[in-house]
Amino acid sequence: MRRSKERSRFIFLCVAPATILFFIFMVLPTLNVFRMSLFERGAYSPTETFVGLNNFKVLFQDAKFISAMQNTILLIAVVTIVTFFFALLFAGILTREKLKGQNFFRVIFYIPNILSVVVIAGIFSAVYKPENGMLNSVLSFFAGHEVMILWKDQQMVMVSIIIAMVWQAIGYYMVMYMASMAAVPADLYESASLDGAGRTAQFFQITLPLIWTNIRTTLTFFIISTINMAFLFVKAMVAKGMADVGLSFMYSQKDAGLYGYAMAAGVVIFLFSFLLSAMVNKVTERDVLEM
């Protein structure tokens, strides 16, 4: 009995510091955001005026906020699908196929993930440069005449951000899928081969079901990271006012002195990401297969 109490006390002492820090720096600020969204307050003003849900009423009638959320949803959908497809494809190839220099390719694919967004923005700004950027030069070579696409213009800016975000994210998720695929027993593939199943059938009938738990987890990562990374890419790569996403809209309202209104936008983005993640988890729910 005494040993059990000592063990419980030890566990409490180990967990308590992290729990206290989490509560102070995560839970309390989040609750304060919800509270402040119900007030009208300037960014540097100590006075607050309670306005209830009026900030949210104005927010859902704001064309700029609606446009910013549409851009966010577009990025979540397209970046998730494209990154998911290529990460799975490359992970499958590097795990199942015997290629020379597999470790080299793993490192090369992962490098973009360790670069800062500012560095990636600088790289792609050079690639997108209209006059002598690599992308227009390649397109001009294949077209046989000069191609002058303004990649960071209003019409192409979302495409440019999508390309940069996919390039940055593929390696990270590829490594996660490779770790799961490496744990799949080789004898399952051998048995499937003897039964006449090809590589594609083996992937969909063996690999995909056995790594499904990992896939569900990464889909939640996709949603949360895309919302955060979209803000960073817009800030680092795109001219002000050229494109907005949910978080960049929130910060622009804060900079304009509309602190309560900005907090209302933050609440909507938080609830949107939470509900979307919950919905994706529910839709992708299935029985866990054991190896």
CSV table of C-alpha atoms in Angstrom, one decimal:
chain,number,residue,atom,x,y,z
A,1,MET,CA,0.0,0.0,0.0
A,2,ARG,CA,2.8,2.4,0.9
A,3,ARG,CA,4.7,1.5,-2.2
A,4,SER,CA,1.6,2.2,-4.3
A,5,LYS,CA,1.2,5.7,-2.7
A,6,GLU,CA,4.9,6.5,-3.3
A,7,ARG,CA,4.5,5.5,-6.9
A,8,SER,CA,1.4,7.6,-7.3
A,9,ARG,CA,3.2,10.6,-5.7
A,10,PHE,CA,6.2,10.1,-8.0
A,11,ILE,CA,4.0,10.1,-11.1
A,12,PHE,CA,2.2,13.2,-9.9
A,13,LEU,CA,5.4,15.1,-9.3
A,14,CYS,CA,6.6,14.1,-12.8
A,15,VAL,CA,3.4,15.1,-14.5
A,16,ALA,CA,2.5,18.2,-12.5
A,17,PRO,CA,5.1,20.7,-13.9
A,18,ALA,CA,4.1,19.9,-17.5
A,19,THR,CA,0.4,20.1,-16.6
A,20,ILE,CA,0.8,23.4,-14.9
A,21,LEU,CA,2.7,24.9,-17.8
A,22,PHE,CA,0.2,23.6,-20.3
A,23,PHE,CA,-2.7,25.1,-18.3
A,24,ILE,CA,-0.9,28.5,-17.9
A,25,PHE,CA,0.4,28.9,-21.5
A,26,MET,CA,-2.2,27.0,-23.5
A,27,VAL,CA,-5.6,26.6,-21.7
A,28,LEU,CA,-5.8,30.0,-20.1
A,29,PRO,CA,-4.8,32.0,-23.2
A,30,THR,CA,-7.3,30.0,-25.3
A,31,LEU,CA,-10.1,30.7,-22.8
A,32,ASN,CA,-9.1,34.4,-22.8
A,33,VAL,CA,-9.4,34.5,-26.6
A,34,PHE,CA,-13.0,33.2,-26.3
A,35,ARG,CA,-13.7,35.8,-23.6
A,36,MET,CA,-12.2,38.7,-25.5
A,37,SER,CA,-14.1,37.8,-28.7
A,38,LEU,CA,-17.2,39.0,-26.8
A,39,PHE,CA,-15.7,42.5,-26.2
A,40,GLU,CA,-14.8,45.5,-28.3
A,41,ARG,CA,-11.3,46.6,-27.5
A,42,GLY,CA,-8.4,48.3,-29.2
A,43,ALA,CA,-5.1,46.5,-29.4
A,44,TYR,CA,-3.4,48.8,-26.8
A,45,SER,CA,-6.5,50.1,-24.9
A,46,PRO,CA,-7.2,48.9,-21.4
A,47,THR,CA,-10.9,49.6,-21.7
A,48,GLU,CA,-13.3,46.9,-22.9
A,49,THR,CA,-16.9,47.2,-24.0
A,50,PHE,CA,-19.1,44.1,-23.9
A,51,VAL,CA,-20.8,43.5,-27.3
A,52,GLY,CA,-21.8,39.9,-27.0
A,53,LEU,CA,-21.9,38.1,-30.3
A,54,ASN,CA,-21.8,41.2,-32.4
A,55,ASN,CA,-18.2,40.6,-33.4
A,56,PHE,CA,-19.2,37.3,-34.9
A,57,LYS,CA,-22.3,38.8,-36.6
A,58,VAL,CA,-20.1,41.4,-38.3
A,59,LEU,CA,-17.4,38.8,-39.1
A,60,PHE,CA,-19.8,36.5,-41.0
A,61,GLN,CA,-20.9,39.5,-43.1
A,62,ASP,CA,-17.3,40.5,-43.9
A,63,ALA,CA,-16.4,39.7,-47.5
A,64,LYS,CA,-12.7,39.8,-46.7
A,65,PHE,CA,-13.0,37.2,-44.0
A,66,ILE,CA,-15.2,34.9,-46.1
A,67,SER,CA,-12.6,35.2,-48.9
A,68,ALA,CA,-9.8,34.4,-46.5
A,69,MET,CA,-11.6,31.3,-45.2
A,70,GLN,CA,-12.3,30.2,-48.7
A,71,ASN,CA,-8.6,30.4,-49.5
A,72,THR,CA,-7.9,28.4,-46.3
A,73,ILE,CA,-10.3,25.7,-47.2
A,74,LEU,CA,-8.9,25.5,-50.7
A,75,LEU,CA,-5.3,25.1,-49.3
A,76,ILE,CA,-6.4,22.4,-46.8
A,77,ALA,CA,-8.2,20.4,-49.5
A,78,VAL,CA,-5.6,20.7,-52.4
A,79,VAL,CA,-2.4,20.6,-50.3
A,80,THR,CA,-3.7,17.6,-48.3
A,81,ILE,CA,-4.7,15.6,-51.3
A,82,VAL,CA,-1.6,16.3,-53.4
A,83,THR,CA,0.8,15.9,-50.4
A,84,PHE,CA,-0.9,12.7,-49.3
A,85,PHE,CA,-0.8,11.2,-52.8
A,86,PHE,CA,2.9,11.9,-53.4
A,87,ALA,CA,4.0,11.1,-49.9
A,88,LEU,CA,2.4,7.7,-50.1
A,89,LEU,CA,3.7,7.1,-53.6
A,90,PHE,CA,7.3,8.0,-52.8
A,91,ALA,CA,7.2,6.1,-49.4
A,92,GLY,CA,5.9,3.0,-51.3
A,93,ILE,CA,8.6,3.2,-53.9
A,94,LEU,CA,11.4,3.7,-51.4
A,95,THR,CA,10.2,1.0,-49.1
A,96,ARG,CA,9.2,-1.8,-51.5
A,97,GLU,CA,11.5,-1.2,-54.5
A,98,LYS,CA,15.2,-1.9,-54.4
A,99,LEU,CA,16.7,1.3,-55.6
A,100,LYS,CA,20.3,2.5,-55.5
A,101,GLY,CA,20.9,5.3,-53.1
A,102,GLN,CA,17.6,4.9,-51.1
A,103,ASN,CA,19.0,6.7,-48.1
A,104,PHE,CA,20.2,9.6,-50.3
A,105,PHE,CA,16.6,10.1,-51.7
A,106,ARG,CA,15.2,9.9,-48.2
A,107,VAL,CA,17.5,12.8,-47.1
A,108,ILE,CA,16.8,14.8,-50.2
A,109,PHE,CA,13.1,14.5,-49.8
A,110,TYR,CA,13.3,15.5,-46.1
A,111,ILE,CA,15.5,18.5,-46.5
A,112,PRO,CA,12.7,21.0,-47.4
A,113,ASN,CA,11.0,20.2,-44.0
A,114,ILE,CA,14.0,21.4,-42.0
A,115,LEU,CA,14.3,24.7,-43.9
A,116,SER,CA,12.6,27.7,-42.5
A,117,VAL,CA,9.6,29.2,-44.3
A,118,VAL,CA,11.6,32.4,-45.0
A,119,VAL,CA,14.3,30.3,-46.8
A,120,ILE,CA,11.6,28.4,-48.8
A,121,ALA,CA,9.8,31.7,-49.6
A,122,GLY,CA,13.1,33.1,-50.9
A,123,ILE,CA,13.8,30.0,-53.1
A,124,PHE,CA,10.4,30.0,-54.6
A,125,SER,CA,10.4,33.8,-55.1
A,126,ALA,CA,13.5,33.2,-57.3
A,127,VAL,CA,11.8,30.3,-59.1
A,128,TYR,CA,8.6,32.3,-59.8
A,129,LYS,CA,10.5,35.4,-61.0
A,130,PRO,CA,8.7,36.5,-64.2
A,131,GLU,CA,11.8,37.6,-66.2
A,132,ASN,CA,14.4,34.8,-65.6
A,133,GLY,CA,12.8,32.5,-63.0
A,134,MET,CA,13.4,28.8,-63.4
A,135,LEU,CA,9.7,27.9,-63.8
A,136,ASN,CA,9.1,30.4,-66.7
A,137,SER,CA,12.4,29.4,-68.3
A,138,VAL,CA,11.5,25.7,-68.3
A,139,LEU,CA,8.0,26.5,-69.6
A,140,SER,CA,9.5,28.7,-72.3
A,141,PHE,CA,11.9,25.9,-73.3
A,142,PHE,CA,9.1,23.4,-73.9
A,143,ALA,CA,6.7,25.9,-75.4
A,144,GLY,CA,9.3,27.1,-78.0
A,145,HIS,CA,8.6,30.8,-77.2
A,146,GLU,CA,8.9,33.1,-74.2
A,147,VAL,CA,6.4,32.4,-71.5
A,148,MET,CA,5.8,35.2,-69.0
A,149,ILE,CA,3.5,34.0,-66.2
A,150,LEU,CA,3.2,36.2,-63.2
A,151,TRP,CA,3.1,33.4,-60.6
A,152,LYS,CA,2.6,35.7,-57.6
A,153,ASP,CA,-0.1,37.8,-59.4
A,154,GLN,CA,-3.7,37.8,-58.1
A,155,GLN,CA,-4.8,35.0,-60.5
A,156,MET,CA,-1.9,32.6,-59.8
A,157,VAL,CA,-0.9,33.4,-56.2
A,158,MET,CA,-2.9,30.5,-54.7
A,159,VAL,CA,-1.3,28.0,-57.2
A,160,SER,CA,2.1,29.4,-56.2
A,161,ILE,CA,1.5,28.9,-52.5
A,162,ILE,CA,0.1,25.4,-53.0
A,163,ILE,CA,3.3,24.3,-55.0
A,164,ALA,CA,5.6,25.7,-52.2
A,165,MET,CA,3.6,24.1,-49.4
A,166,VAL,CA,3.4,20.7,-51.1
A,167,TRP,CA,7.2,20.8,-51.8
A,168,GLN,CA,7.9,21.7,-48.1
A,169,ALA,CA,5.6,19.0,-46.6
A,170,ILE,CA,6.0,15.8,-48.8
A,171,GLY,CA,9.3,14.7,-47.2
A,172,TYR,CA,8.0,14.8,-43.6
A,173,TYR,CA,4.9,12.7,-44.3
A,174,MET,CA,6.8,10.4,-46.6
A,175,VAL,CA,9.2,9.5,-43.7
A,176,MET,CA,6.2,8.9,-41.4
A,177,TYR,CA,4.6,6.5,-43.9
A,178,MET,CA,7.9,4.8,-44.6
A,179,ALA,CA,8.2,4.0,-40.9
A,180,SER,CA,4.8,2.4,-40.9
A,181,MET,CA,5.4,0.5,-44.1
A,182,ALA,CA,8.7,-0.9,-42.8
A,183,ALA,CA,6.8,-2.6,-39.9
A,184,VAL,CA,4.6,-4.5,-42.3
A,185,PRO,CA,5.8,-8.2,-42.4
A,186,ALA,CA,7.4,-9.2,-45.6
A,187,ASP,CA,5.8,-12.6,-45.6
A,188,LEU,CA,2.4,-11.0,-46.2
A,189,TYR,CA,3.7,-9.6,-49.5
A,190,GLU,CA,5.3,-13.0,-50.3
A,191,SER,CA,1.9,-14.8,-49.7
A,192,ALA,CA,0.1,-12.2,-51.8
A,193,SER,CA,2.6,-12.7,-54.7
A,194,LEU,CA,2.1,-16.4,-54.6
A,195,ASP,CA,-1.6,-15.8,-54.9
A,196,GLY,CA,-1.0,-13.7,-58.0
A,197,ALA,CA,-1.5,-10.2,-56.5
A,198,GLY,CA,0.5,-7.5,-58.2
A,199,ARG,CA,2.2,-4.5,-56.6
A,200,THR,CA,-0.8,-2.3,-56.9
A,201,ALA,CA,-3.2,-4.9,-55.4
A,202,GLN,CA,-0.7,-5.5,-52.5
A,203,PHE,CA,-0.5,-1.8,-51.8
A,204,PHE,CA,-4.3,-1.4,-51.5
A,205,GLN,CA,-5.1,-4.7,-49.9
A,206,ILE,CA,-2.1,-5.0,-47.5
A,207,THR,CA,-0.1,-1.8,-47.1
A,208,LEU,CA,-2.9,0.7,-46.9
A,209,PRO,CA,-5.1,-1.1,-44.4
A,210,LEU,CA,-2.1,-1.9,-42.1
A,211,ILE,CA,-0.9,1.7,-42.0
A,212,TRP,CA,-4.4,3.2,-41.8
A,213,THR,CA,-4.0,4.3,-38.1
A,214,ASN,CA,-0.9,6.3,-39.1
A,215,ILE,CA,-2.8,7.8,-42.1
A,216,ARG,CA,-5.6,9.0,-39.9
A,217,THR,CA,-3.2,10.7,-37.6
A,218,THR,CA,-1.4,12.5,-40.4
A,219,LEU,CA,-4.7,13.7,-41.9
A,220,THR,CA,-5.3,15.6,-38.6
A,221,PHE,CA,-1.7,16.9,-38.9
A,222,PHE,CA,-2.5,18.0,-42.5
A,223,ILE,CA,-5.4,20.2,-41.3
A,224,ILE,CA,-3.7,21.9,-38.4
A,225,SER,CA,-0.3,22.3,-40.1
A,226,THR,CA,-1.9,23.7,-43.3
A,227,ILE,CA,-3.8,26.4,-41.4
A,228,ASN,CA,-0.6,27.4,-39.6
A,229,MET,CA,1.8,27.1,-42.6
A,230,ALA,CA,-0.5,28.9,-45.0
A,231,PHE,CA,-0.3,32.0,-42.8
A,232,LEU,CA,3.5,31.8,-42.7
A,233,PHE,CA,3.8,31.3,-46.5
A,234,VAL,CA,1.4,34.2,-47.2
A,235,LYS,CA,3.4,36.5,-44.9
A,236,ALA,CA,6.8,35.5,-46.2
A,237,MET,CA,6.1,35.0,-49.9
A,238,VAL,CA,3.2,37.2,-51.0
A,239,ALA,CA,2.8,40.9,-51.2
A,240,LYS,CA,0.4,42.4,-48.6
A,241,GLY,CA,-3.2,42.4,-49.8
A,242,MET,CA,-2.5,40.0,-52.7
A,243,ALA,CA,-4.0,37.0,-50.8
A,244,ASP,CA,-5.3,36.4,-47.3
A,245,VAL,CA,-6.0,33.2,-45.3
A,246,GLY,CA,-7.8,32.9,-42.0
A,247,LEU,CA,-4.8,33.7,-39.7
A,248,SER,CA,-3.4,36.5,-41.8
A,249,PHE,CA,-6.9,38.1,-41.7
A,250,MET,CA,-6.9,37.8,-37.9
A,251,TYR,CA,-3.5,39.5,-37.6
A,252,SER,CA,-4.4,42.2,-40.0
A,253,GLN,CA,-7.4,43.1,-37.8
A,254,LYS,CA,-5.2,43.1,-34.7
A,255,ASP,CA,-2.7,45.4,-36.5
A,256,ALA,CA,-5.6,47.7,-37.3
A,257,GLY,CA,-6.5,48.0,-33.6
A,258,LEU,CA,-9.6,45.8,-33.7
A,259,TYR,CA,-8.5,43.4,-31.0
A,260,GLY,CA,-11.9,42.0,-30.1
A,261,TYR,CA,-12.8,41.5,-33.7
A,262,ALA,CA,-9.5,39.7,-34.3
A,263,MET,CA,-10.1,37.4,-31.4
A,264,ALA,CA,-13.5,36.6,-32.8
A,265,ALA,CA,-11.8,35.6,-36.1
A,266,GLY,CA,-9.4,33.4,-34.0
A,267,VAL,CA,-12.3,31.7,-32.3
A,268,VAL,CA,-13.9,30.8,-35.6
A,269,ILE,CA,-10.7,29.5,-37.0
A,270,PHE,CA,-10.1,27.4,-33.9
A,271,LEU,CA,-13.6,25.9,-34.0
A,272,PHE,CA,-13.3,25.3,-37.7
A,273,SER,CA,-10.0,23.4,-37.4
A,274,PHE,CA,-11.3,21.4,-34.4
A,275,LEU,CA,-14.6,20.4,-36.1
A,276,LEU,CA,-12.9,19.6,-39.4
A,277,SER,CA,-10.4,17.4,-37.6
A,278,ALA,CA,-13.2,15.6,-35.7
A,279,MET,CA,-15.1,15.1,-38.9
A,280,VAL,CA,-12.1,13.7,-40.7
A,281,ASN,CA,-11.4,11.3,-37.8
A,282,LYS,CA,-15.0,10.1,-37.8
A,283,VAL,CA,-15.2,9.6,-41.6
A,284,THR,CA,-11.9,7.7,-41.6
A,285,GLU,CA,-12.8,5.5,-38.6
A,286,ARG,CA,-12.4,1.8,-39.2
A,287,ASP,CA,-11.5,-1.4,-37.3
A,288,VAL,CA,-7.8,-1.6,-36.4
A,289,LEU,CA,-6.0,-4.4,-38.2
A,290,GLU,CA,-3.3,-6.2,-36.3
A,291,MET,CA,-0.2,-7.7,-37.9
